XYZ file of C-alpha atoms in Angstrom:
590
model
C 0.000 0.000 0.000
C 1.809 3.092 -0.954
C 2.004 6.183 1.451
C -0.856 7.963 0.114
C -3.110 5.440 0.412
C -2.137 4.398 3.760
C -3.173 7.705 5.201
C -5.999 7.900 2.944
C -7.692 4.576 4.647
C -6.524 5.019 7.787
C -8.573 8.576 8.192
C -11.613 6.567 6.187
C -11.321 4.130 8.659
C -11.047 6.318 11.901
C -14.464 7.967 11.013
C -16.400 4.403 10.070
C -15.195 3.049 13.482
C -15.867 6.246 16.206
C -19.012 5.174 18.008
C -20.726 7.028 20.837
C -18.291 5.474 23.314
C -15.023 6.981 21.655
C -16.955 10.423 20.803
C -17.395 10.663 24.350
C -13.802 10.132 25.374
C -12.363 12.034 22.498
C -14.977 15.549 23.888
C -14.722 15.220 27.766
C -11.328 15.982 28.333
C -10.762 18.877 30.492
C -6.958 18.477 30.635
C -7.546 19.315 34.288
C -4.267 16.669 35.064
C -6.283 14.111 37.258
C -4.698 11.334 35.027
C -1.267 12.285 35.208
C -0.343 10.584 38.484
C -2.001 7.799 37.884
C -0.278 6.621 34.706
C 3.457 4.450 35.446
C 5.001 6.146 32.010
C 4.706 9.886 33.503
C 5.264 9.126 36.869
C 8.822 6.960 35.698
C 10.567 10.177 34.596
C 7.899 13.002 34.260
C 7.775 13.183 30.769
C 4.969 15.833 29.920
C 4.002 14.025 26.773
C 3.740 10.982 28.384
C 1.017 12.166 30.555
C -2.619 10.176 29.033
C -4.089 13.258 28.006
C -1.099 14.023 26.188
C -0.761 10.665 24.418
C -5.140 10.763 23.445
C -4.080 14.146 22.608
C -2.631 12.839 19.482
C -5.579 11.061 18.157
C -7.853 13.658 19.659
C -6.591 16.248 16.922
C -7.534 14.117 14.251
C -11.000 13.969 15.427
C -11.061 17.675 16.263
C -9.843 18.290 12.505
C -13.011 15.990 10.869
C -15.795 16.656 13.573
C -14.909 20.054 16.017
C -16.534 22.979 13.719
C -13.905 25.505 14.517
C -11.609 22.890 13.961
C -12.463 22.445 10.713
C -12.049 25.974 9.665
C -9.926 27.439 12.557
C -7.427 24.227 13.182
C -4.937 26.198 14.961
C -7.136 27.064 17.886
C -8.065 23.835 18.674
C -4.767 21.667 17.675
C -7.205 19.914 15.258
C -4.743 18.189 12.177
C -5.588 15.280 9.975
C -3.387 12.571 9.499
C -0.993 13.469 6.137
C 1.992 11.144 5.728
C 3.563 8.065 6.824
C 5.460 9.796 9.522
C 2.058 10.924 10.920
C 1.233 7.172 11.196
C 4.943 6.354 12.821
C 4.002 8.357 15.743
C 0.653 7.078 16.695
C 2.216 3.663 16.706
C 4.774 5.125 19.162
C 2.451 6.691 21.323
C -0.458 4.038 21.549
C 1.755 0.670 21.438
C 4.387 2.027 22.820
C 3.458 4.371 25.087
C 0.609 2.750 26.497
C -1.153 -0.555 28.009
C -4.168 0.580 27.489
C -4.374 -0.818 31.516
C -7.224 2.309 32.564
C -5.427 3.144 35.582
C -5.959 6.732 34.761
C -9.629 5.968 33.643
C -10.674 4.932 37.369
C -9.499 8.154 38.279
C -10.961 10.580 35.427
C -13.550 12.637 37.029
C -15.423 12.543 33.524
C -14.438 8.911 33.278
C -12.527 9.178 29.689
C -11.756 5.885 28.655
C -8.202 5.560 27.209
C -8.188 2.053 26.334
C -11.100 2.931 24.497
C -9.260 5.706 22.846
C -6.219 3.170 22.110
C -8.218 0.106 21.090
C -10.149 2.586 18.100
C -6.437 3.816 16.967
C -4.582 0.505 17.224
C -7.208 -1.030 15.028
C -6.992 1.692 12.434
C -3.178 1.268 12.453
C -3.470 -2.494 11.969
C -5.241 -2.074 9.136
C -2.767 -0.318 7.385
C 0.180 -2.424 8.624
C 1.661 0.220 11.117
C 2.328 -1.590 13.693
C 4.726 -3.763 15.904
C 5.593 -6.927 13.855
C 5.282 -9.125 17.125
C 1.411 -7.677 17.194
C 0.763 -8.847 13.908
C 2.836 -12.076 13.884
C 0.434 -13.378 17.036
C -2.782 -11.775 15.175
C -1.641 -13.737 12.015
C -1.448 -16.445 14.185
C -4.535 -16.947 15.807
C -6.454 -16.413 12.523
C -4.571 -19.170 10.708
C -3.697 -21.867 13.680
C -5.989 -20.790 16.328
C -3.307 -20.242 18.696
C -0.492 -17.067 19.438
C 2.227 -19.070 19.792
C 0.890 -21.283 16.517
C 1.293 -24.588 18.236
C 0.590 -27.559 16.160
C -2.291 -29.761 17.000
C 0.099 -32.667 17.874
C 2.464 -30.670 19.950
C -0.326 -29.713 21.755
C -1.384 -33.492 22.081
C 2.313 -34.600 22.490
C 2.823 -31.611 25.547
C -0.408 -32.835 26.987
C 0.396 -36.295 27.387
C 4.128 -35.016 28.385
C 2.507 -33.416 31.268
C 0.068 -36.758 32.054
C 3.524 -38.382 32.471
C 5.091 -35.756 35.037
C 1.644 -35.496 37.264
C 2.010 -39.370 37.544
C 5.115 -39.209 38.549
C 4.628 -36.260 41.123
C 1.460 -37.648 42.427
C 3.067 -41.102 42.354
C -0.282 -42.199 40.930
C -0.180 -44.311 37.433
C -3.757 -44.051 37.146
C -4.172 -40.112 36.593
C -5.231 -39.135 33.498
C -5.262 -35.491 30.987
C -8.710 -36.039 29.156
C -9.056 -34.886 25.979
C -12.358 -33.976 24.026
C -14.481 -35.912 27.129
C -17.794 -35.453 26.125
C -20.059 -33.885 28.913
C -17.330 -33.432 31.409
C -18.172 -30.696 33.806
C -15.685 -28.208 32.469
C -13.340 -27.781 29.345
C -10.187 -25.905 30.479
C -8.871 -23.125 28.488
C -5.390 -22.364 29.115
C -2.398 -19.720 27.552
C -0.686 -21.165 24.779
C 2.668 -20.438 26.899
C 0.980 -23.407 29.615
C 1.866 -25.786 26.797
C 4.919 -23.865 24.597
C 7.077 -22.502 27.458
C 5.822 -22.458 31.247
C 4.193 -26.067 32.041
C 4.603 -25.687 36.073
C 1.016 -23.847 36.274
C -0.816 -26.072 34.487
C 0.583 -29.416 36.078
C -0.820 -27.340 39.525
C -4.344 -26.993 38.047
C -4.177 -30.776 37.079
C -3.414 -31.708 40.410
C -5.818 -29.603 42.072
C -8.326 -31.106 39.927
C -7.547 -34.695 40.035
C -6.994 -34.141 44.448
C -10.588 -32.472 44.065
C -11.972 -35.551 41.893
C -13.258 -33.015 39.328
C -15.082 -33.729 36.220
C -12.717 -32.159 33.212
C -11.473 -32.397 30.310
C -8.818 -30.650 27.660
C -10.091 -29.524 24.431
C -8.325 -30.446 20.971
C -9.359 -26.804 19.655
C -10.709 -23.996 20.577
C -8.061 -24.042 23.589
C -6.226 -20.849 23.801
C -7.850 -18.361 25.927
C -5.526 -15.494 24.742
C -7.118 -13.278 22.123
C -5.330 -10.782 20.255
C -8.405 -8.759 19.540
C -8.174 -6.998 22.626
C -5.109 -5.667 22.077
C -5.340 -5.112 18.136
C -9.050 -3.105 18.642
C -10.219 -6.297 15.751
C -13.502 -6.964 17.145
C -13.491 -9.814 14.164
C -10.033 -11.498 15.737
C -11.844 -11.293 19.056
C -15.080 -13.026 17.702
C -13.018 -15.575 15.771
C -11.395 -17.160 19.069
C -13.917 -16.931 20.830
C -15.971 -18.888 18.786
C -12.948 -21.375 18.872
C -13.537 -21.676 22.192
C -17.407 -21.371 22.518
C -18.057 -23.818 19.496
C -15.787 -26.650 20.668
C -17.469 -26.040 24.222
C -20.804 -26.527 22.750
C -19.564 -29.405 20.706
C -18.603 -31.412 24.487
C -21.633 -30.559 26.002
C -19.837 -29.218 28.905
C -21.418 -26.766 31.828
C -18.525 -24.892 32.584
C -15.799 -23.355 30.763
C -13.225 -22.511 32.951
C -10.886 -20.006 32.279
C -6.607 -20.508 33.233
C -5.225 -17.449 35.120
C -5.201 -15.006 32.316
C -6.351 -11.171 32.469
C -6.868 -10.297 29.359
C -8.292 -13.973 28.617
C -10.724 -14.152 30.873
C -11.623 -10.473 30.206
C -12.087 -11.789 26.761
C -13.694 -14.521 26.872
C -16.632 -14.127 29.329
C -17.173 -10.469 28.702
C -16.410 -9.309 25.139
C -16.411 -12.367 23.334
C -19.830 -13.140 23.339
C -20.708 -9.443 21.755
C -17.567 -9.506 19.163
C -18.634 -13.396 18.162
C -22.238 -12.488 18.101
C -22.800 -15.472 20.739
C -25.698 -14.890 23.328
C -26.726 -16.819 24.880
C -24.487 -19.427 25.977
C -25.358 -22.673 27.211
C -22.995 -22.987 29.562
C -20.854 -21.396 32.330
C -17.744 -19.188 31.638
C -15.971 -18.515 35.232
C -11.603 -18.202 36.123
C -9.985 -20.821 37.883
C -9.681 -18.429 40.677
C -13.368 -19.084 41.147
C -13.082 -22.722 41.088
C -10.669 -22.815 43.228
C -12.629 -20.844 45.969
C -15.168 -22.845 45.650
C -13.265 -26.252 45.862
C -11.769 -24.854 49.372
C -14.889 -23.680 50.570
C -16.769 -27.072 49.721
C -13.439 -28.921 51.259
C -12.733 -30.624 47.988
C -9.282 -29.261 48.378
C -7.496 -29.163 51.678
C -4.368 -26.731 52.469
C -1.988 -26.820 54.644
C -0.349 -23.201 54.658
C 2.951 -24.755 56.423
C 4.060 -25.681 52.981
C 4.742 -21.833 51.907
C 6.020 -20.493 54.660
C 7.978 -17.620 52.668
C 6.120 -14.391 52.336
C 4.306 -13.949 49.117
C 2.861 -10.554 47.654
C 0.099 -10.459 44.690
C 0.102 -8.628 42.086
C -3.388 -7.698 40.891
C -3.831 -7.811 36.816
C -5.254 -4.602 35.212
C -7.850 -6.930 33.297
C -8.954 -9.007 36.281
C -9.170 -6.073 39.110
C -9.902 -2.747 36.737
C -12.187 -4.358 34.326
C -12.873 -7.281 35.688
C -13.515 -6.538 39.523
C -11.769 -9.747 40.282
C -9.764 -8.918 43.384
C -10.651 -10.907 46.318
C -10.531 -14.481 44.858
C -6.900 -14.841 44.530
C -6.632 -12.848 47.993
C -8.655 -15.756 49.166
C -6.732 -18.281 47.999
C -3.403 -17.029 48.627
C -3.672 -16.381 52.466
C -5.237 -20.118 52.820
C -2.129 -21.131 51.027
C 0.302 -19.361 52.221
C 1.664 -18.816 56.113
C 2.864 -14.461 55.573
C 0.519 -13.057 53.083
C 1.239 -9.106 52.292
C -0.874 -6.545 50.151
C 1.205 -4.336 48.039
C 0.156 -0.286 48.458
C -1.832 0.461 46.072
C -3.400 -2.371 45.166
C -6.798 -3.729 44.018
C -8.464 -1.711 41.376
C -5.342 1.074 41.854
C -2.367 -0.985 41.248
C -0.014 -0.217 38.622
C 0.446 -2.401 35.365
C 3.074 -4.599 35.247
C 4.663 -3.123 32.260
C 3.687 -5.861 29.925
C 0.039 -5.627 29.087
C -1.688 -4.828 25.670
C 0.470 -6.736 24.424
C 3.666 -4.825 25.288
C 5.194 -8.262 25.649
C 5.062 -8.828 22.035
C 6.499 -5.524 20.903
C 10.232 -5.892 21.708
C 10.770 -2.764 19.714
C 9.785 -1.171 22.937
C 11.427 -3.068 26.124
C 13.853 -0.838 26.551
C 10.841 1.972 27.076
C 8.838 -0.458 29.265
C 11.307 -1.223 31.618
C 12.681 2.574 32.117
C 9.311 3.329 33.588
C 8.868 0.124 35.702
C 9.712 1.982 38.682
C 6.678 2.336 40.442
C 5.894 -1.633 40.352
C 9.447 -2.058 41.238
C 8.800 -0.070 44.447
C 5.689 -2.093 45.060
C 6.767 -5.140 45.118
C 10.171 -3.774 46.789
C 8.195 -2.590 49.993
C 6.534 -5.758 50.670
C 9.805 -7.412 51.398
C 8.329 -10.589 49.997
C 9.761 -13.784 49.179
C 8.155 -14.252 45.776
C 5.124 -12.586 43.907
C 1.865 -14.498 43.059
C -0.095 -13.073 40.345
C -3.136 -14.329 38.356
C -2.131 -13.989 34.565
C 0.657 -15.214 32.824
C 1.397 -12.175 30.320
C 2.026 -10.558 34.104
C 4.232 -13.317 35.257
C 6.587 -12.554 32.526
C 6.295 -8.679 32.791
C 7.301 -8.932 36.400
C 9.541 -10.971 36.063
C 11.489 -8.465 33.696
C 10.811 -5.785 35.982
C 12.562 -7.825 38.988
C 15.084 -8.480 37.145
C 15.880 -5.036 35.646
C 15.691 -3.722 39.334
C 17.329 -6.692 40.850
C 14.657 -6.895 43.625
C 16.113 -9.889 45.423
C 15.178 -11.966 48.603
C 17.966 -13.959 50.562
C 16.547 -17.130 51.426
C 18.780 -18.052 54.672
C 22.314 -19.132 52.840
C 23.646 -15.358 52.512
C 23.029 -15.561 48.474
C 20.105 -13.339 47.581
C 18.440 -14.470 44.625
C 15.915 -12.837 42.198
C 12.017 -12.772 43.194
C 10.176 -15.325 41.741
C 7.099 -15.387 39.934
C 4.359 -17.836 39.886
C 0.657 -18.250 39.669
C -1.924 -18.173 42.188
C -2.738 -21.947 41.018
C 1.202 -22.765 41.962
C 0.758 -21.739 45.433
C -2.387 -23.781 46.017
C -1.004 -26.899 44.117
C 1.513 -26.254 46.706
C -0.441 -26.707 49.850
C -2.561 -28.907 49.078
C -2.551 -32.114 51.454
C -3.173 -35.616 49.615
C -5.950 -37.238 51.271
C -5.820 -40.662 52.684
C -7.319 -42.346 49.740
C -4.909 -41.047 47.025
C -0.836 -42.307 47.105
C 1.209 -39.855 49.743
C 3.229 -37.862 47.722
C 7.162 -39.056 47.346
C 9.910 -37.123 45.923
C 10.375 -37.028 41.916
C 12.221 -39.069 40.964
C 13.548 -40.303 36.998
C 12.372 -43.915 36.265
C 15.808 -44.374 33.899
C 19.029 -42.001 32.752
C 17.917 -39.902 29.533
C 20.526 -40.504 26.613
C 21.229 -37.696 24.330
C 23.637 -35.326 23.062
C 23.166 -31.256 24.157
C 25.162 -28.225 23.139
C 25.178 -26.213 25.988
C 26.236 -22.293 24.366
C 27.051 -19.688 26.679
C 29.903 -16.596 27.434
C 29.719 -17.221 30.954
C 32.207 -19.738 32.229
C 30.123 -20.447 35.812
C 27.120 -21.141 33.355
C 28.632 -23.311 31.145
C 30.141 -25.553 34.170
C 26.523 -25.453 36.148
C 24.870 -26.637 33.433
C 26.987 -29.136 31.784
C 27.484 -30.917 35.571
C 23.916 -30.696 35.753
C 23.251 -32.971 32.564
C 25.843 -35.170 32.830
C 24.413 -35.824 36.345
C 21.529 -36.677 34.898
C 23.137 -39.398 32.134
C 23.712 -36.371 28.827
C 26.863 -36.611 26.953
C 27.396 -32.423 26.853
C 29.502 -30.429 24.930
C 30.079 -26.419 25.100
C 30.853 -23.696 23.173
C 31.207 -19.522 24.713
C 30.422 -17.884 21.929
C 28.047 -17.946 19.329
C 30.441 -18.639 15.733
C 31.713 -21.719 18.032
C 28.460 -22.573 19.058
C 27.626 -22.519 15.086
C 30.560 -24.755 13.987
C 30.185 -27.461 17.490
C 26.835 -27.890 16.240
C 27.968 -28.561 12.278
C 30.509 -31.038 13.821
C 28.853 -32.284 16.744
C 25.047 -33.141 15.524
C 23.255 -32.494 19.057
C 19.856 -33.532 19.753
C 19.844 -30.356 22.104
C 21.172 -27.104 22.052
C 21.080 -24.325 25.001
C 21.523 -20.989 23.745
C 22.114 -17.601 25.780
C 21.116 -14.686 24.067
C 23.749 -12.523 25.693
C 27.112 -13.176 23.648
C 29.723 -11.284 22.378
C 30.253 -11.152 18.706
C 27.088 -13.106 17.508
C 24.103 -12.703 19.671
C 22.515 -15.437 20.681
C 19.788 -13.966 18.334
C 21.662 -14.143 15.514
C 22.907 -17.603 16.358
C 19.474 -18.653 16.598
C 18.482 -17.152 13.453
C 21.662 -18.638 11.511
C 20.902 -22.175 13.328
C 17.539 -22.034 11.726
C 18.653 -21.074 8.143
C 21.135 -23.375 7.964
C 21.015 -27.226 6.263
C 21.682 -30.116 8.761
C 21.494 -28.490 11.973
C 17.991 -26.800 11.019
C 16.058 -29.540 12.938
C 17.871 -29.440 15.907
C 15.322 -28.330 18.591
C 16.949 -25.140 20.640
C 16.045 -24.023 24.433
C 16.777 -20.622 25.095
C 18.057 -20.291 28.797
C 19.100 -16.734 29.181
C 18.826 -13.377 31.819
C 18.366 -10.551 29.073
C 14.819 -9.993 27.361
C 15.997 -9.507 23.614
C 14.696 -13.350 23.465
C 11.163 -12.324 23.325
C 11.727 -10.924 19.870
C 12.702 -14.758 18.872
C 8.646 -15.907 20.211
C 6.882 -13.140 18.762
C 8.611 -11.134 15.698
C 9.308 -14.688 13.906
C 11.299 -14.471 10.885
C 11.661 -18.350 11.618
C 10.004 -20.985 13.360
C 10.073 -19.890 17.410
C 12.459 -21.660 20.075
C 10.934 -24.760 21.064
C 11.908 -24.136 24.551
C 12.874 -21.008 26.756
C 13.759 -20.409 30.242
C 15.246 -16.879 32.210
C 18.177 -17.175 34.582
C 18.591 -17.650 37.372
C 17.890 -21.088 36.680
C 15.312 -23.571 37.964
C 16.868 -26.957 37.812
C 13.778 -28.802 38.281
C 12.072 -27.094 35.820
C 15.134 -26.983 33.398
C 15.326 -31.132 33.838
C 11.637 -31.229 32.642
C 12.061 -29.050 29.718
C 14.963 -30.782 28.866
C 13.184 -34.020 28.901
C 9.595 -32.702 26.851
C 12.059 -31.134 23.877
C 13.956 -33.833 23.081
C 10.795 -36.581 23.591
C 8.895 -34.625 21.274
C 12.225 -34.428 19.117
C 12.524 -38.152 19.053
C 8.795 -38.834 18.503
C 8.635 -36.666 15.300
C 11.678 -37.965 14.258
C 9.861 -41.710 14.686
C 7.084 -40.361 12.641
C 9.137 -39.269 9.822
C 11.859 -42.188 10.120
C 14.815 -39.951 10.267
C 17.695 -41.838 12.298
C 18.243 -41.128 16.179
């Protein structure tokens, strides 16, 4: 689309799309300032322009220029414009993906109640439409039109993860007979999950299977329609957000469930019990949409579940997600379920409905263009979380558990757990905590300690600058029965795996010379060494751009230091079982 006609649809298309709604927003403004402490981007630095009135300001003009009368003859005196060239477009993308989470902290506290995300949702749609915008926001959208999923996961690693997991919860239950359903035809619930559950962060769903299996719940796993994320939301595509919600909605309908339960998500379950069924044109539905937040309340106050808050004795701090508490209302749930699990809870100040983003919502974790922005004004959740002097932060969504866990890191809020070595806050779900506590009645097997049923064989490439890193990790596989070899830098990690053919490689991003990003990327384009599934196991955040700006297929694995070694082992384990069974399908040699 050349320049011309960019700007030519993208005005066309602001004035089909205002509605009442963004009229209202785009009028009221009083620039009376009530918003300015309220949003993390001003209060970071005190950047005038980053100030929400400020930022709507720059999509305000534009509607001052078509529909303000003196506007349209007087521009001047009302800073009314119309959009004119490509640069025009440039900085709306800067200002309302970059600039902005759309998270309506500064909404709650508008005296005339101007709704930003609103505001942001009409201009990021607009922008979309004309390809201006981040190539992560696209990618996912692109995505979950053609597979159904952001993370486009196939249907049979999907299957293959599922029955991965099946494995692990047997093991850690010490109970043969648990099973993952799949497609169980009038089953109680269907659970919709995050595609990272399955792709990169497996710990908080193996928690809601053993809640559920401890409860004796009625479940199941769906084969589609699974991925509670939906890109609408943040794109302003009211057609993307009917499309997977009807994913999910159709497939529910198809089980005959009751319930349709919802993973700890924000902007999922904001999605799909309150906009989806207007953007997919739905109502009514004949069955249930609630969080697992709610489930799990209930299953404690019934005494399905039974907790025992001995078993998290550090102190834990929640995090409340702007789509769960702001427009959700969802606040006292996880509260409940956290201080039954958990011996020292603490509130951060503010929190609730007045708690600041945690730098990575609408979508801001796909946009690596603009990290280095988010986490310069991740200040005020860094002193949040700082003043609690917790042990670890609990949170209900999983787009937050990664935006914290940047912002700990890129503050280094630390905790010293009794051996004199502080280490980095962890982050984990709500569901984590409770899996946590839970005590195995006497009917089910007493938990024992995991452990393997035989030494895995394999070769891994473990790549990485760091010396310390390198040793760590290759003692830790060989421990475990891996032949290992190493390489600390990226054009040796290149060659070792031309010569060495692993069936692993671990790749840092962070390397001098060739990224680990370029590494990756060369890895990928290159014949014989193509295949070879890579985990990315690395402190800095450029890695994101590898999951959501793909120029090749994503890492099948990923994990930020410092490093879990429980949770490394199982990756470890699911990438090269999946590596081996596709490699049985196809009948390429081990």
């Amino acid at each position: 689309m050349a320049a011309s006609e960019k700007v030519k649809t993208f005005n066309e298309l602001f004035k089909q799309r205002l509605n009442r709604q963004h009229v209202l927003s785009l009028s009221a403004c009083a620039h009376c300032g009530m918003c300015n402490d309220s949003c993390h981007y001003f209060l970071a630095d005190g950047d005038p322009k980053m100030t929400p009135a400020a930022k709507a300001d720059r999509i305000r003009s534009v509607y001052k220029g078509f529909y303000d009368w003196i506007g349209k003859f007087v521009p001047f005196w009302v800073g009314a414009r119309k959009i004119q060239t490509d640069g025009d477009l440039e900085e709306l993308k800067d200002v309302f993906f970059g600039s902005c989470t759309g998270c309506r902290r500064c909404t709650l506290n508008c005296p005339f109640g101007v709704d930003m995300a609103a505001i942001v949702g009409l201009t990021r749609s607009c922008l979309v439409d004309v390809g201006v915008a981040p190539e992560g926001v696209l990618t996912v959208m692109k995505d979950q039109w053609e597979t159904g999923n952001q993370m486009a996961i196939t249907p049979e690693d999907y299957i293959e993860t599922l029955e991965w997991l099946e494995e692990e919860t047997q093991m850690e239950l010490d109970d043969p007979d648990f099973k993952v359903p799949i497609d169980k035809e009038g089953a109680d619930f269907v659970y919709v999950i995050n595609p990272r559950e399955i792709k990169y962060a497996p710990l908080s769903l193996q928690a809601a299977f053993k809640i559920f299996h401890v409860a004796g719940l009625d479940w199941t796993m769906g084969s589609s329609g699974w991925d509670n994320t939906n890109f609408g939301l943040f794109s302003g595509k009211p057609d993307l957000g009917g499309h997977m919600s009807n994913l999910a909605y159709n497939h529910a309908k198809k089980l005959g469930v009751k319930r349709l339960v919802v993973s700890e998500c924000g902007h999922g379950l904001r999605s799909t019990k309150w906009e989806g069924p207007n953007w997919g044109k739905a109502n009514p539905l004949p069955f249930e949409i609630i969080s697992i937040l709610e489930l799990m309340v209930d299953l404690i106050n019934s005494g399905k579940i039974i907790l025992d808050p001995h078993k998290n004795t550090d102190p834990v701090t929640y995090h409340d997600p702007c789509n769960l508490s702001r427009s959700g209302g969802m606040t006292e749930e996880p509260r409940f379920c956290l201080k039954r699990a958990c011996i020292d809870f603490r509130e951060m100040t503010p929190n609730r409905s007045d708690s600041y983003c945690c730098t990575g919502g609408g979508g801001a974790m796909s946009m690596s263009e603009y990290s280095k922005r988010r986490l310069s004004v991740s200040k005020m959740k860094a002193e949040q979380i700082e003043r609690t002097e917790a042990a670890s932060v609990a949170t209900a969504c999983h787009n937050c558990v990664d935006g914290l866990t940047d912002v700990i890191k890129h503050n280094d809020l630390k905790y010293d757990f009794g051996n004199g070595k502080p280490k980095l806050l962890p982050v984990k779900n709500v569901c984590e905590y409770v899996a946590d506590a839970i005590v195995i009645p006497k009917e089910l097997p007493e938990r024992k300690p995991r452990v393997r049923e035989k030494v895995r064989q394999g070769k891994i490439l473990v790549v990485d600058d760091q010396p310390d890193v390198v040793t760590y990790l290759e003692a830790l596989l060989q421990d475990t029965g891996y032949d290992v070899v190493t390489a600390f830098d990226g054009a040796e990690g290149i060659q070792t795996a031309k010569d060495e053919q692993p069936d692993l490689i671990t790749l840092d991003v962070t390397m001098p010379g060739k990224s680990g990003v370029s590494v990756f990327n060369e890895l990928r384009s290159t014949p014989g060494v193509d295949k070879i599934p890579v985990f990315i196991v690395t402190g800095d955040i450029d890695f994101r751009q590898l999951m959501y700006q793909r120029t090749v297929e994503a890492p099948e694995g990923f994990m930020q230091k410092p490093i879990n070694e429980d949770v490394f082992l199982m990756t470890v384990d699911r990438l090269l079982e999946t590596s081996r069974h596709e490699r049985e399908l196809t009948h390429e040699p081990s």
